[in-house]
mmCIF file of C-alpha atoms in Angstrom:
data_model
loop_
_atom_site.group_PDB
_atom_site.id
_atom_site.type_symbol
_atom_site.label_atom_id
_atom_site.label_comp_id
_atom_site.label_asym_id
_atom_site.label_seq_id
_atom_site.Cartn_x
_atom_site.Cartn_y
_atom_site.Cartn_z
ATOM 1 C CA UNK A 1 -0.191 -24.077 6.256
ATOM 2 C CA UNK A 2 1.373 -27.043 8.450
ATOM 3 C CA UNK A 3 4.778 -27.342 8.026
ATOM 4 C CA UNK A 4 6.017 -30.172 10.658
ATOM 5 C CA UNK A 5 4.675 -30.250 14.241
ATOM 6 C CA UNK A 6 4.776 -27.454 16.448
ATOM 7 C CA UNK A 7 5.291 -27.998 19.925
ATOM 8 C CA UNK A 8 4.192 -25.922 22.969
ATOM 9 C CA UNK A 9 7.749 -24.334 23.350
ATOM 10 C CA UNK A 10 7.340 -23.350 19.395
ATOM 11 C CA UNK A 11 4.013 -21.738 20.148
ATOM 12 C CA UNK A 12 4.676 -19.804 23.080
ATOM 13 C CA UNK A 13 7.865 -18.097 21.500
ATOM 14 C CA UNK A 14 6.202 -17.247 18.669
ATOM 15 C CA UNK A 15 3.313 -15.578 20.071
ATOM 16 C CA UNK A 16 5.607 -13.595 22.277
ATOM 17 C CA UNK A 17 7.439 -12.024 19.226
ATOM 18 C CA UNK A 18 4.114 -10.506 18.647
ATOM 19 C CA UNK A 19 4.314 -8.399 22.159
ATOM 20 C CA UNK A 20 7.116 -6.092 20.518
ATOM 21 C CA UNK A 21 4.666 -4.867 17.472
ATOM 22 C CA UNK A 22 1.927 -4.419 20.411
ATOM 23 C CA UNK A 23 4.667 -2.427 22.596
ATOM 24 C CA UNK A 24 5.343 -0.263 19.207
ATOM 25 C CA UNK A 25 1.765 1.002 18.920
ATOM 26 C CA UNK A 26 1.198 1.891 22.711
ATOM 27 C CA UNK A 27 2.023 5.576 21.493
ATOM 28 C CA UNK A 28 -0.870 5.616 19.173
ATOM 29 C CA UNK A 29 -3.122 4.086 21.387
ATOM 30 C CA UNK A 30 -2.802 6.923 23.908
ATOM 31 C CA UNK A 31 -6.681 8.324 23.138
ATOM 32 C CA UNK A 32 -7.970 4.654 23.211
ATOM 33 C CA UNK A 33 -6.296 3.884 26.240
ATOM 34 C CA UNK A 34 -7.304 6.976 27.933
ATOM 35 C CA UNK A 35 -10.652 6.441 27.249
ATOM 36 C CA UNK A 36 -10.951 2.480 28.389
ATOM 37 C CA UNK A 37 -9.875 1.626 31.561
ATOM 38 C CA UNK A 38 -10.530 -1.759 31.065
ATOM 39 C CA UNK A 39 -6.988 -1.867 29.067
ATOM 40 C CA UNK A 40 -4.879 -1.135 31.833
ATOM 41 C CA UNK A 41 -3.784 -4.486 32.523
ATOM 42 C CA UNK A 42 -3.241 -4.754 28.750
ATOM 43 C CA UNK A 43 -0.774 -1.784 29.293
ATOM 44 C CA UNK A 44 0.770 -3.491 31.886
ATOM 45 C CA UNK A 45 1.465 -6.630 30.224
ATOM 46 C CA UNK A 46 2.992 -5.084 27.146
ATOM 47 C CA UNK A 47 4.717 -1.933 28.393
ATOM 48 C CA UNK A 48 7.644 -3.927 29.566
ATOM 49 C CA UNK A 49 8.506 -4.645 26.065
ATOM 50 C CA UNK A 50 8.339 -0.760 24.984
ATOM 51 C CA UNK A 51 11.911 -1.001 26.179
ATOM 52 C CA UNK A 52 13.101 -2.941 23.319
ATOM 53 C CA UNK A 53 11.251 -1.097 20.652
ATOM 54 C CA UNK A 54 12.162 2.530 20.837
ATOM 55 C CA UNK A 55 15.381 4.065 19.842
ATOM 56 C CA UNK A 56 18.592 2.260 19.699
ATOM 57 C CA UNK A 57 17.698 -0.540 21.627
ATOM 58 C CA UNK A 58 14.716 -1.391 19.247
ATOM 59 C CA UNK A 59 17.757 -0.975 16.467
ATOM 60 C CA UNK A 60 19.550 -3.622 18.438
ATOM 61 C CA UNK A 61 16.842 -5.772 19.211
ATOM 62 C CA UNK A 62 15.524 -5.812 15.568
ATOM 63 C CA UNK A 63 19.260 -6.656 14.305
ATOM 64 C CA UNK A 64 19.584 -9.464 16.688
ATOM 65 C CA UNK A 65 16.389 -11.181 15.852
ATOM 66 C CA UNK A 66 17.457 -10.923 12.505
ATOM 67 C CA UNK A 67 20.852 -12.441 12.521
ATOM 68 C CA UNK A 68 19.815 -14.822 15.535
ATOM 69 C CA UNK A 69 16.554 -15.908 14.865
ATOM 70 C CA UNK A 70 15.197 -15.551 11.209
ATOM 71 C CA UNK A 71 18.479 -16.707 9.455
ATOM 72 C CA UNK A 72 19.149 -19.329 11.986
ATOM 73 C CA UNK A 73 18.091 -22.443 10.069
ATOM 74 C CA UNK A 74 18.206 -24.334 13.242
ATOM 75 C CA UNK A 75 14.989 -22.653 15.010
ATOM 76 C CA UNK A 76 11.585 -23.992 13.736
ATOM 77 C CA UNK A 77 10.231 -22.325 10.829
ATOM 78 C CA UNK A 78 7.110 -21.570 12.981
ATOM 79 C CA UNK A 79 9.290 -19.544 14.817
ATOM 80 C CA UNK A 80 11.233 -17.664 12.275
ATOM 81 C CA UNK A 81 7.841 -16.855 10.401
ATOM 82 C CA UNK A 82 6.194 -15.134 13.451
ATOM 83 C CA UNK A 83 8.922 -13.382 14.504
ATOM 84 C CA UNK A 84 9.998 -12.061 10.702
ATOM 85 C CA UNK A 85 6.159 -11.030 10.600
ATOM 86 C CA UNK A 86 6.339 -9.393 14.227
ATOM 87 C CA UNK A 87 9.081 -7.040 13.140
ATOM 88 C CA UNK A 88 7.470 -6.202 9.779
ATOM 89 C CA UNK A 89 4.673 -4.821 11.839
ATOM 90 C CA UNK A 90 7.074 -3.124 13.562
ATOM 91 C CA UNK A 91 8.670 -1.975 10.411
ATOM 92 C CA UNK A 92 5.415 -0.778 9.265
ATOM 93 C CA UNK A 93 4.218 0.861 12.419
ATOM 94 C CA UNK A 94 7.716 2.977 12.236
ATOM 95 C CA UNK A 95 6.903 3.958 8.571
ATOM 96 C CA UNK A 96 3.379 5.203 9.662
ATOM 97 C CA UNK A 97 5.070 7.230 12.437
ATOM 98 C CA UNK A 98 7.572 8.798 10.367
ATOM 99 C CA UNK A 99 5.521 9.644 7.702
ATOM 100 C CA UNK A 100 1.928 10.725 9.345
ATOM 101 C CA UNK A 101 2.820 11.966 12.657
ATOM 102 C CA UNK A 102 6.284 13.051 12.649
ATOM 103 C CA UNK A 103 6.448 14.780 8.900
ATOM 104 C CA UNK A 104 2.857 15.805 8.508
ATOM 105 C CA UNK A 105 2.535 16.411 12.294
ATOM 106 C CA UNK A 106 5.034 19.145 12.010
ATOM 107 C CA UNK A 107 4.061 20.332 8.751
ATOM 108 C CA UNK A 108 0.254 20.873 9.563
ATOM 109 C CA UNK A 109 0.428 20.606 13.484
ATOM 110 C CA UNK A 110 -1.657 23.688 14.181
ATOM 111 C CA UNK A 111 -4.737 22.585 12.119
ATOM 112 C CA UNK A 112 -7.296 21.831 13.998
ATOM 113 C CA UNK A 113 -9.371 19.426 11.401
ATOM 114 C CA UNK A 114 -5.878 17.707 10.713
ATOM 115 C CA UNK A 115 -4.933 17.228 14.594
ATOM 116 C CA UNK A 116 -8.546 15.525 14.337
ATOM 117 C CA UNK A 117 -7.866 13.460 11.179
ATOM 118 C CA UNK A 118 -4.141 12.299 13.056
ATOM 119 C CA UNK A 119 -6.089 11.297 16.139
ATOM 120 C CA UNK A 120 -8.712 9.197 14.146
ATOM 121 C CA UNK A 121 -5.465 7.771 12.235
ATOM 122 C CA UNK A 122 -3.576 6.756 15.513
ATOM 123 C CA UNK A 123 -6.351 5.106 16.904
ATOM 124 C CA UNK A 124 -7.100 3.219 13.885
ATOM 125 C CA UNK A 125 -3.537 2.190 13.536
ATOM 126 C CA UNK A 126 -3.597 0.963 17.310
ATOM 127 C CA UNK A 127 -6.721 -0.937 16.773
ATOM 128 C CA UNK A 128 -5.362 -2.362 13.826
ATOM 129 C CA UNK A 129 -2.113 -3.705 15.175
ATOM 130 C CA UNK A 130 -3.686 -4.856 18.466
ATOM 131 C CA UNK A 131 -6.357 -6.925 16.016
ATOM 132 C CA UNK A 132 -3.188 -8.350 13.970
ATOM 133 C CA UNK A 133 -1.110 -9.308 16.746
ATOM 134 C CA UNK A 134 -4.155 -10.724 18.819
ATOM 135 C CA UNK A 135 -5.277 -12.855 16.107
ATOM 136 C CA UNK A 136 -1.724 -14.023 15.326
ATOM 137 C CA UNK A 137 -1.043 -14.673 18.964
ATOM 138 C CA UNK A 138 -4.326 -17.078 18.907
ATOM 139 C CA UNK A 139 -3.255 -18.626 15.846
ATOM 140 C CA UNK A 140 0.017 -19.445 17.087
ATOM 141 C CA UNK A 141 -1.256 -20.635 20.609
ATOM 142 C CA UNK A 142 -3.084 -23.075 18.172
ATOM 143 C CA UNK A 143 0.148 -23.896 16.052
ATOM 144 C CA UNK A 144 -1.087 -22.632 12.953
ATOM 145 C CA UNK A 145 0.276 -19.999 10.842
ATOM 146 C CA UNK A 146 -0.836 -16.204 11.204
ATOM 147 C CA UNK A 147 -1.695 -15.183 7.471
ATOM 148 C CA UNK A 148 -2.200 -11.764 7.425
ATOM 149 C CA UNK A 149 -2.949 -10.556 3.796
ATOM 150 C CA UNK A 150 0.243 -9.244 2.067
ATOM 151 C CA UNK A 151 2.059 -8.969 5.191
ATOM 152 C CA UNK A 152 2.218 -12.726 5.478
ATOM 153 C CA UNK A 153 3.460 -12.922 1.510
ATOM 154 C CA UNK A 154 6.749 -11.370 1.929
ATOM 155 C CA UNK A 155 7.327 -13.237 5.309
ATOM 156 C CA UNK A 156 6.941 -16.300 3.134
ATOM 157 C CA UNK A 157 9.561 -15.002 0.808
ATOM 158 C CA UNK A 158 12.055 -14.259 3.492
ATOM 159 C CA UNK A 159 11.980 -17.179 5.808
ATOM 160 C CA UNK A 160 12.793 -20.553 3.958
#
C-alpha cells in the first residue's frame, strides 16, 4: 500500500524500528546463535538495542514511542506504521516469553521432554521474528508497507 512518497530518511527510521523486536528475540535464539557462528555479526549489530527492550527501559521506550511517534500526526504515516508494527511484535514476544517460558518453564522445568519442546518453540520464535523483521526492513528500504498477516490489520486500525 502506498500513501505518498517515502523519502530515504523515512525508510531508514522505519527499518531501524525493527531492531527493537530483533533485540527482544535474542534470548529466544541462544541455541541457534550458539550453533551458527556466522551469526555473530548479526548479534553484534542487534545487541546494543537490547538495552532498550528489557525491564524498565523497555517500558519507557514503549511509552515514548507511543506518545512521541505513533500519536504524532506530523511524523509520516510510513514511520508511524512501521514503529507500531515493531512494537506489536515486541508485545507478542513478551507475551510468549511470559506464557511459555516463565509460566510453563517453572511448572514443568524438570521434565526433559518439555525442555526439548521449549527449545524447539524458542528456536521457532527466534527464527520467525528474525524472518518477519528482515522482511519488514527490506520492504521499508524499498518504500513499501510491510504486510505481516494479522499483525498489519491491527496496525492499520491503530495508526491513522
